[in-house]
Backbone as a ProteinNet text record, in pm:
[ID]
protein_1_A
[PRIMARY]
MQRTAVNPWDWSQKLGYNQAEIIEGATRQLICAGQTAVDGKGLPQHPGDMRAQISLALDNLEAVLAGADMTLRNVIRLGIYVTDVDEALKHFEVLGVRFGPFQAAPPMTLLGVDRLAIPGLLFEIEATAAM
[TERTIARY]
4133.8	4028.7	4055.1	3951.7	3963.3	3876.2	3934.5	3862.3	3844.9	3721.4	3693.7	3630.1	3697.8	3648.4	3523.6	3428.3	3311.6	3308.4	3336.2	3341.9	3270.4	3140.6	3071.4	3128	3190.9	3255.8	3397.7	3484.5	3625.3	3662.1	3570.2	3608.5	3653	3592.9	3634	3774.7	3809.2	3945.4	4049.1	4019	4113.1	4130.8	4032.5	4042.6	4092.9	4120.3	4183.6	4092	3968.2	3881.5	3788.2	3742.5	3646.4	3504.9	3411.1	3270.4	3219.9	3268	3229.9	3336.1	3334.8	3422.5	3344.1	3359	3304.4	3412.5	3379.8	3474.2	3432.5	3525.3	3495.3	3604.1	3565.8	3658.5	3712.4	3652.4	3696.5	3651.6	3739.5	3703.1	3702.7	3767.1	3772.2	3735	3661.6	3627.9	3659.1	3711.2	3745.3	3670.2	3600.4	3529.2	3604.6	3664.8	3748.4	3666.8	3684.5	3627.5	3701.3	3644.4	3709.1	3842.3	3944.5	4079.6	4108	4167.8	4196.2	4342.5	4377.4	4514.6	4532.6	4534.4	4560.4	4685.8	4748.6	4865.5	4820	4912.5	4880.9	4799.4	4789	4708.3	4572.9	4547.1	4420.8	4417.3	4535.2	4541.1	4556.9	4476.9	4484.5	4624.3	4666.5	4795.6	4775.3	4873	4879.5	4757.5	4731.4	4618.3	4626.6	4518	4511.5	4583.4	4647.3	4726.1	4657.7	4573.9	4497.2	4588.3	4694	4782.8	4843.3	4895.3	4956.6	4851.3	4729.2	4624	4585	4577.4	4547.1	4654.4	4777.2	4889.6	4886.8	4866	4862.7	4742	4625.4	4506.4	4532.9	4601.4	4637.3	4736.8	4833.8	4925.1	4844.8	4748	4666.8	4580.5	4525.8	4450.9	4539.9	4661.9	4753	4789.6	4799.9	4827.5	4713.8	4589.8	4472.2	4472.2	4493.2	4497.4	4605.3	4724.9	4834.4	4799.6	4721.8	4678.1	4588.1	4532.7	4449.2	4521.7	4656.1	4734.7	4688	4651.5	4607.4	4687.8	4674.9	4738	4633.4	4676.6	4584.4	4535.9	4608.1	4566.2	4431.2	4403	4282.7	4160.9	4178.1	4066.8	3975	3844.9	3746.3	3644.9	3647.7	3552.2	3605.1	3593.6	3633.9	3521.3	3508.5	3423.3	3511.7	3507.1	3595.8	3509.9	3543.3	3468.7	3570.7	3536.9	3630.2	3551.1	3619.7	3557.8	3569.3	3653.4	3670.2	3698.6	3596.3	3610.4	3714.1	3710.5	3805	3950.8	3974.5	4110	4153.8	4063.6	4097.5	4131.4	4053.3	4079.1	4212.7	4261.7	4394.8	4504.2	4475	4578.8	4540.3	4444	4393.7	4499.2	4601.1	4702.9	4776.8	4768.7	4830.4	4768.1	4636.5	4572.9	4626.5	4640.5	4694.1	4834.5	4917.3	5055.4	5052.9	4962	4959.1	4894	4783.9	4713	4774	4840.8	4895.3	4985	5083.4	5173.3	5100.9	4981.1	4901.7	4805.2	4809.5	4717.5	4572.3	4543.2	4410.5	4344.1	4219	4140.8	3998.9	3988.2	3858.3	3750.7	3625.4	3515.2	3513.7	3480	3480.7	3369.3	3339	3249	3320.3	3314.7	3371.9	3260	3254.6	3148.6	3207.7	3152.8	3187.8	3097.9	3158.4	3085	3119.9	3033.3	3061.8	3181	3189.4	3302.8	3311.9	3425.1	3444.9	3433.4	3441.5	3417.5	3509.1	3636.8	3733.4	3764.8	3745	3776.7	3921.1	3934.9	4067.5	4096.1	4021.3	4041.8	3971	4037.8	3988.3	3951.1	4002.3	3992.4	3972.6	3878.6	3853.8	3828.4	3888.3	3873.4	3834.7	3725.9	3687.9	3698.5	3723.5	3747.4	3683.2	3651	3617.2	3723.8	3777.8	3881.2	3841.2	3896.6	3862.1	3984.8	3988.2	4091.6	4037.2
-7043.7	-6958.7	-6932.2	-6940.5	-6907.4	-6788.1	-6694	-6573.3	-6576.1	-6548.7	-6539.1	-6402.6	-6323	-6190.9	-6198.5	-6108.6	-6095.8	-5949.3	-5932.4	-5798.9	-5797.5	-5768.8	-5760.8	-5650	-5547.9	-5439.1	-5426.6	-5364.2	-5356.4	-5222.3	-5126.5	-4995.3	-4996.5	-5078	-5078.6	-5138.1	-5233	-5291	-5183.7	-5092.7	-4983.9	-4892.4	-4891.5	-4810	-4894.1	-5023.8	-5104.1	-5188.3	-5210	-5298.2	-5380	-5490	-5576.2	-5533.7	-5556.9	-5531.4	-5625.7	-5748.2	-5849	-5957.8	-6036.1	-6154.7	-6269.8	-6384.8	-6506.9	-6559.7	-6580.6	-6630.1	-6772.7	-6867.9	-7007.2	-7062.9	-7147.4	-7218.4	-7138.7	-7024.2	-6945.2	-7011.3	-7011.2	-7072.7	-6970	-6855.3	-6749.9	-6617.6	-6533.7	-6401.2	-6298.5	-6184.2	-6075.4	-5950	-5887.2	-5763.6	-5653	-5562.5	-5455.9	-5327.4	-5261.9	-5127.7	-5032.8	-4917.1	-4818.4	-4777.9	-4774.1	-4734.3	-4597.6	-4512.7	-4374.5	-4344.7	-4218	-4171.4	-4123.8	-4222.3	-4190.1	-4268.4	-4217.8	-4286.8	-4392.9	-4453.3	-4559.7	-4513.6	-4382.7	-4328.2	-4278	-4295.7	-4250.3	-4103.6	-4040.5	-3898.6	-3881	-3791.8	-3770.3	-3721.3	-3766.1	-3729.3	-3670.2	-3596.7	-3540.7	-3452.5	-3347.5	-3261.5	-3202.2	-3209.4	-3149.7	-3223.7	-3339.7	-3412.2	-3545.4	-3545.6	-3663.3	-3783.2	-3761.8	-3873.5	-3938.8	-3856.9	-3912.4	-3982.6	-3928	-3993.4	-4127.9	-4137	-4262.9	-4364.4	-4325.8	-4417.5	-4466.8	-4376	-4418	-4502.4	-4469.4	-4553.7	-4694.5	-4707.2	-4840.6	-4911.3	-4836.5	-4894.9	-4953.9	-4874.6	-4918.7	-5039.9	-5040.8	-5157.9	-5280.7	-5264	-5377.7	-5428.2	-5338.7	-5381.4	-5464	-5420.8	-5498.6	-5635.2	-5637.1	-5764.7	-5857.1	-5799.7	-5879.6	-5940.7	-5867.6	-5918.1	-6040	-6062.3	-6178.9	-6276	-6259.7	-6345.2	-6333.5	-6210.9	-6187.9	-6074.4	-6055.2	-5945.5	-5882.3	-5784.2	-5720.4	-5823.1	-5930.9	-6035.2	-6096.1	-6093.1	-6152.4	-6062.4	-5934	-5839.9	-5873.5	-5889.8	-5925	-5812.7	-5708.7	-5596.8	-5475.3	-5356.8	-5230.6	-5129.1	-5054.7	-4936.1	-4817.9	-4715.5	-4600.5	-4476.4	-4396.5	-4273.1	-4158.9	-4055.2	-3939.2	-3809.6	-3707	-3575.8	-3497.6	-3543.9	-3477.8	-3585.5	-3626.4	-3735.6	-3701.7	-3581.9	-3546.4	-3553	-3502.3	-3505.5	-3650.8	-3733.1	-3874.2	-3942.2	-3919.3	-3986.3	-3948.2	-3828.9	-3787.3	-3878	-3940.1	-4020.2	-4167.8	-4209.6	-4346.8	-4449.1	-4405.6	-4504	-4557.4	-4487	-4540.5	-4675.4	-4692	-4819.1	-4924.2	-4886.7	-4981.6	-5025.2	-4931.8	-4966.3	-5065.6	-5050.2	-5137.2	-5271.3	-5272.6	-5398.2	-5472.2	-5400	-5457.6	-5576.2	-5568.5	-5684.6	-5811.6	-5795.5	-5913	-5958.8	-5889.1	-5916	-5917.3	-5820.5	-5810.8	-5684.3	-5697.5	-5584.1	-5600.5	-5593.2	-5620.1	-5521.7	-5569.2	-5478	-5368.6	-5247.2	-5138.4	-5038.8	-4962.1	-4847.8	-4726.5	-4614.8	-4489.4	-4389.3	-4334.4	-4238.8	-4107.4	-3998.8	-3867.5	-3836.1	-3787.2	-3754.5	-3611.7	-3551.3	-3418.1	-3413.2	-3512.6	-3522.4	-3665	-3693.3	-3824.4	-3803.3	-3910.7	-3904.5	-3807.5	-3802.6	-3716.6	-3597.2	-3475.5	-3361	-3367.3	-3330.3	-3327.4	-3455.8	-3560	-3681.1	-3662.2	-3710.1	-3690.7	-3825.5	-3937.7	-4066.4	-4175.1	-4267.4	-4382.4	-4502.6	-4614.4	-4736.4	-4851.3	-4920.4	-5039.7	-5159.2	-5277	-5393.2	-5516.8	-5607.1	-5745	-5832.7	-5924.9	-6013.6	-6157.4	-6246.7	-6390.2	-6474.4	-6594.2	-6688.1	-6828.8
15100.6	15051	14904.2	14824.3	14680.5	14649.2	14574	14534.8	14383.3	14340	14196.4	14168.8	14088	14057.1	13969.4	13991.9	13909.1	13860.5	13729.8	13671.1	13535.8	13534.3	13408.2	13317.2	13377.6	13306.4	13359.5	13283.4	13327.2	13391	13397.1	13446.5	13592.2	13677.9	13817.5	13836.6	13752.1	13759.8	13732	13642.5	13613.3	13733.2	13824.5	13947.1	14063.3	14042.3	14145.3	14231.3	14185.5	14262.9	14175.5	14225.9	14156.7	14192.6	14101.4	14128.9	14238.8	14232.9	14334.9	14335.5	14440.8	14447.1	14507.8	14449.1	14510.1	14603	14728.2	14828	14862.5	14839.9	14869.7	14960.7	15050.2	15135.8	15252.8	15285.3	15399.1	15528.4	15628.5	15758	15870.2	15851.5	15954.1	15887	15958.7	15909.3	16018.5	15975.5	16063.9	16019.9	16107.9	16079.5	16151.9	16075.9	16133.3	16146.4	16258.9	16276	16185.2	16158.9	16076	16133	16046.2	16085.2	16027.4	16109.3	16068.2	16092.6	16071.5	16093.1	16236.6	16328.7	16468.1	16511.9	16616.1	16669.8	16771.8	16841	16935.3	17055.5	17075.2	17185.2	17134.2	17001.9	16945.6	16909.1	16901.4	16868.5	16717.1	16657.4	16512.4	16468.6	16351.3	16295.9	16158.3	16110.5	15974.2	15939.5	16018.6	15987.1	15847.5	15773	15640.8	15531.1	15561.8	15460.9	15429.7	15325.4	15289.4	15261.3	15184.3	15146.6	15268.7	15359.8	15482.4	15568.3	15572.9	15650.9	15589	15458.9	15392.5	15427.8	15420	15448.3	15591.9	15688	15830.4	15858.1	15797.2	15818.8	15766.4	15654.4	15601.7	15694.9	15749.7	15848.4	15964.5	16012.9	16126	16089.9	15964.8	15921.5	15916.8	15864.9	15859.8	15998.6	16095.4	16233.2	16290.5	16264.3	16310	16241.6	16112.2	16039.3	16097	16121.1	16173.2	16309.7	16387.6	16517.6	16505.7	16385.7	16359.2	16264.5	16251.3	16163	16019.6	15975.2	15838.2	15777.4	15646.7	15576.3	15482.7	15406.3	15310.5	15207.9	15187.5	15094.3	15138.7	15268.8	15321.2	15314.5	15281.1	15278.6	15163.3	15195.9	15094.9	15069.7	15152.3	15136.3	15205.6	15143.4	15202	15200.6	15306.2	15311.7	15342.2	15259.9	15277.2	15290.7	15392.3	15419.8	15416.7	15340.1	15325.8	15337.7	15383.8	15393	15264.6	15170.2	15041	14935.7	14860.8	14766	14659.4	14604.7	14499.3	14547.1	14667.9	14722.9	14749.9	14799.6	14824.9	14693	14590.4	14462.1	14403	14432.9	14384	14441	14554.6	14626.6	14634.3	14554.8	14564.1	14519	14447.7	14407.3	14529.5	14642.6	14765.5	14800.6	14779.8	14804.5	14708.3	14580.2	14482.2	14517.2	14564.3	14601.4	14718.1	14809.8	14928.1	14896.2	14820.1	14791.3	14673.8	14581	14459.3	14481.4	14571.4	14592.3	14635.4	14690.3	14733.3	14625.1	14508.4	14398	14449.4	14534.3	14594.2	14540.7	14497.8	14452.3	14510.1	14643.5	14706.4	14663.1	14654.4	14629.4	14736.5	14696	14792.2	14760.5	14862.8	14848.7	14904.9	14832.8	14873.5	14895.1	15013.6	15048.5	15097.6	15050.5	15101.7	15221.6	15329.1	15450	15495.4	15575.7	15625.1	15718.3	15804.9	15897.4	15951.4	16010.3	16074	16225.6	16302.1	16447.9	16519.6	16480.2	16547.3	16453.1	16501.1	16416.7	16363.6	16236.9	16175.2	16091.4	16114.2	16035.4	15902.2	15795.7	15659.8	15593.2	15644	15577.6	15681.8	15652.6	15738.8	15649.8	15686.3	15607	15698.7	15663.7	15737	15644	15700.5	15615.3	15675.3	15586.2	15621.7	15560.9	15636.7	15589.2	15618.5	15539.4	15557.8	15518.9	15574.3	15535.1	15548.9
[MASK]
+++++++++++++++++++++++++++++++++++++++++++++++++++++++++++++++++++++++++++++++++++++++++++++++++++++++++++++++++++++++++++++++++++

């Protein structure tokens, strides 16, 4: 799979994502459900701690990707839902730390929502991956 970034402006790159990517040569695609800060039994973890919830949601996303023999390198699109946009942005470097080693900056959308499906959850991330 070959990825070509499309960035008519550079501001999004400074925030860690591309405006768009051309994906060529992909043969498999994985559509991931939203991943949150829950344990293996689906119970919410880290109440009130946005940073810890982001980290655990990314752990859970990586587990789903691994189940399909993929990594964060294969992520081509992210949708992120948060209950507090300002608080999430304070901790957004966590995404950069996780995606950076893969030199991946997938296009993303960040949306503020009133609440997530399970009370107490602050952050949810869904992904599309390809290889």
